Amino acid sequence: AGGVAGAAIEEGATRTQGVEVTVRLDNGQFLAVVQADEGEAFRAGERVRVLRDAGTTRVSR
């Protein structure tokens, strides 16, 4: 029971708000990325960068 309680406490402490960003790449394909919401307000049609490193993908300006 202690392990379950510890896991629940840790999950609550590390949980952050997320945002799903759908990007249309230059080749016409779509990519959906879920990442932490860091206050960047992406707008439809805005050009963004897709950053990939060691299995992690992020969208930024």
Coordinates of N, CA, C and O in Angstrom, one line a residue:
A1 N 0.8 -1.2 0.0 CA 0.0 0.0 0.0 C 0.9 1.3 0.0 O 0.5 2.2 -0.6
G2 N 2.0 1.2 0.7 CA 2.9 2.4 0.7 C 3.5 2.7 -0.6 O 3.6 3.9 -1.0
G3 N 3.8 1.7 -1.4 CA 4.3 1.9 -2.8 C 3.3 2.6 -3.7 O 3.6 3.5 -4.5
V4 N 2.0 2.2 -3.5 CA 0.9 2.8 -4.3 C 0.7 4.2 -3.9 O 0.6 5.1 -4.8
A5 N 0.8 4.5 -2.7 CA 0.6 5.9 -2.2 C 1.8 6.8 -2.6 O 1.6 7.9 -3.1
G6 N 3.0 6.2 -2.6 CA 4.2 6.9 -3.0 C 4.1 7.3 -4.5 O 4.5 8.4 -4.9
A7 N 3.7 6.3 -5.3 CA 3.6 6.5 -6.7 C 2.5 7.6 -7.0 O 2.7 8.4 -7.9
A8 N 1.4 7.6 -6.3 CA 0.4 8.6 -6.5 C 0.9 10.0 -6.1 O 0.6 11.0 -6.8
I9 N 1.6 10.1 -5.1 CA 2.2 11.4 -4.6 C 3.2 11.9 -5.7 O 3.2 13.1 -6.0
E10 N 4.1 11.0 -6.1 CA 5.1 11.4 -7.1 C 4.4 11.9 -8.4 O 4.8 12.9 -9.0
E11 N 3.4 11.1 -8.9 CA 2.7 11.5 -10.1 C 2.1 12.9 -10.0 O 2.1 13.7 -10.9
G12 N 1.4 13.2 -8.8 CA 0.8 14.5 -8.6 C 1.8 15.6 -8.6 O 1.6 16.7 -9.1
A13 N 3.0 15.3 -8.1 CA 4.0 16.4 -8.0 C 4.7 16.6 -9.3 O 5.2 17.7 -9.5
T14 N 4.7 15.7 -10.2 CA 5.5 15.8 -11.5 C 4.5 16.1 -12.6 O 5.0 16.3 -13.7
R15 N 3.2 16.1 -12.4 CA 2.3 16.3 -13.5 C 2.3 17.8 -13.9 O 2.3 18.7 -13.1
T16 N 2.3 18.0 -15.3 CA 2.3 19.4 -15.8 C 1.2 19.4 -16.9 O 0.8 18.4 -17.4
Q17 N 0.7 20.7 -17.1 CA -0.3 20.9 -18.2 C 0.4 20.6 -19.5 O 1.6 21.0 -19.7
G18 N -0.3 20.0 -20.4 CA 0.2 19.8 -21.8 C -0.6 20.4 -22.8 O -1.7 20.9 -22.6
V19 N 0.0 20.4 -24.0 CA -0.7 20.9 -25.2 C -0.4 20.0 -26.4 O 0.7 19.5 -26.5
E20 N -1.4 19.8 -27.2 CA -1.2 19.0 -28.4 C -1.1 20.0 -29.6 O -2.0 20.7 -29.8
V21 N 0.0 19.9 -30.4 CA 0.2 20.8 -31.5 C 0.2 19.9 -32.8 O 1.0 19.0 -32.8
T22 N -0.7 20.2 -33.7 CA -0.7 19.5 -35.0 C 0.0 20.4 -36.0 O -0.4 21.5 -36.2
V23 N 1.0 19.8 -36.7 CA 1.8 20.6 -37.6 C 1.7 19.9 -39.0 O 1.8 18.7 -39.1
R24 N 1.5 20.8 -40.1 CA 1.6 20.3 -41.4 C 3.0 20.6 -41.9 O 3.4 21.7 -42.0
L25 N 3.7 19.5 -42.2 CA 5.1 19.7 -42.7 C 5.1 20.2 -44.1 O 4.1 20.1 -44.8
D26 N 6.3 20.6 -44.5 CA 6.5 21.2 -45.9 C 6.1 20.1 -46.9 O 5.7 20.4 -48.0
N27 N 6.3 18.8 -46.6 CA 6.0 17.7 -47.6 C 4.5 17.3 -47.6 O 4.1 16.4 -48.3
G28 N 3.7 18.1 -46.8 CA 2.3 17.8 -46.8 C 1.8 16.8 -45.7 O 0.6 16.7 -45.4
Q29 N 2.7 16.1 -45.0 CA 2.3 15.2 -44.0 C 2.0 16.0 -42.7 O 2.4 17.1 -42.5
F30 N 1.2 15.4 -41.9 CA 0.8 15.9 -40.6 C 1.5 15.2 -39.5 O 1.7 14.0 -39.5
L31 N 1.9 16.0 -38.4 CA 2.5 15.5 -37.3 C 1.9 16.1 -36.0 O 1.7 17.3 -35.9
A32 N 1.5 15.2 -35.1 CA 0.9 15.7 -33.8 C 1.9 15.5 -32.7 O 2.4 14.4 -32.6
V33 N 2.2 16.5 -32.0 CA 3.2 16.5 -30.9 C 2.5 16.9 -29.6 O 1.8 18.0 -29.6
V34 N 2.6 16.1 -28.6 CA 2.1 16.5 -27.2 C 3.4 16.9 -26.4 O 4.3 16.2 -26.3
Q35 N 3.3 18.1 -25.8 CA 4.4 18.6 -25.1 C 3.9 19.5 -23.9 O 2.8 19.8 -23.9
A36 N 4.8 19.8 -23.0 CA 4.5 20.6 -21.9 C 4.0 22.0 -22.4 O 4.6 22.5 -23.3
D37 N 3.0 22.5 -21.7 CA 2.5 23.9 -22.1 C 3.4 24.9 -21.4 O 3.4 25.1 -20.2
E38 N 4.3 25.6 -22.2 CA 5.2 26.6 -21.7 C 4.7 28.0 -22.0 O 5.5 28.9 -22.0
G39 N 3.4 28.1 -22.3 CA 2.9 29.5 -22.5 C 3.0 30.0 -24.0 O 2.6 31.1 -24.3
E40 N 3.6 29.2 -24.9 CA 3.7 29.6 -26.3 C 2.3 29.4 -26.9 O 1.8 28.3 -26.9
A41 N 1.8 30.5 -27.4 CA 0.5 30.5 -28.0 C 0.6 30.3 -29.5 O 0.8 31.3 -30.2
F42 N 0.7 29.1 -30.0 CA 0.8 28.9 -31.4 C -0.5 29.2 -32.1 O -1.6 29.0 -31.6
R43 N -0.4 29.8 -33.3 CA -1.5 30.2 -34.1 C -1.6 29.4 -35.4 O -0.5 29.1 -36.0
A44 N -2.8 29.2 -35.9 CA -2.9 28.4 -37.2 C -2.2 29.2 -38.3 O -2.3 30.4 -38.4
G45 N -1.5 28.4 -39.1 CA -0.8 29.0 -40.2 C 0.6 29.5 -39.9 O 1.4 29.9 -40.8
E46 N 0.9 29.6 -38.6 CA 2.3 30.1 -38.2 C 3.3 29.1 -38.5 O 3.2 27.9 -38.3
R47 N 4.5 29.5 -39.1 CA 5.6 28.6 -39.3 C 6.3 28.3 -38.0 O 6.5 29.3 -37.2
V48 N 6.6 27.1 -37.7 CA 7.3 26.7 -36.5 C 8.4 25.7 -36.8 O 8.6 25.3 -38.0
R49 N 9.2 25.4 -35.8 CA 10.3 24.5 -36.0 C 9.9 23.2 -35.3 O 9.3 23.2 -34.2
V50 N 10.2 22.1 -35.9 CA 10.0 20.8 -35.3 C 11.4 20.3 -34.9 O 12.3 20.1 -35.8
L51 N 11.7 20.1 -33.7 CA 13.0 19.7 -33.2 C 12.9 18.2 -32.7 O 12.0 17.8 -31.9
R52 N 13.8 17.4 -33.2 CA 13.8 16.0 -32.9 C 15.2 15.6 -32.3 O 16.2 16.0 -32.9
D53 N 15.2 14.9 -31.2 CA 16.5 14.5 -30.6 C 16.3 13.3 -29.7 O 15.5 13.3 -28.8
A54 N 16.9 12.2 -30.1 CA 16.9 11.0 -29.3 C 15.5 10.5 -28.9 O 15.2 10.2 -27.8
G55 N 14.6 10.5 -29.9 CA 13.2 10.0 -29.7 C 12.3 11.0 -29.1 O 11.1 10.7 -28.8
T56 N 12.7 12.3 -28.8 CA 11.9 13.3 -28.3 C 11.6 14.3 -29.4 O 12.5 14.7 -30.1
T57 N 10.4 14.7 -29.6 CA 10.0 15.7 -30.6 C 9.3 16.9 -29.9 O 8.5 16.7 -29.0
R58 N 9.7 18.1 -30.3 CA 9.2 19.3 -29.7 C 8.9 20.3 -30.8 O 9.5 20.3 -31.8
V59 N 7.9 21.2 -30.6 CA 7.6 22.3 -31.5 C 7.9 23.6 -30.9 O 7.6 23.8 -29.7
S60 N 8.6 24.5 -31.6 CA 9.0 25.8 -31.1 C 8.9 26.8 -32.2 O 8.7 26.5 -33.4
R61 N 9.1 28.1 -31.8 CA 9.2 29.1 -32.8 C 10.5 29.2 -33.4 O 11.5 29.0 -33.0

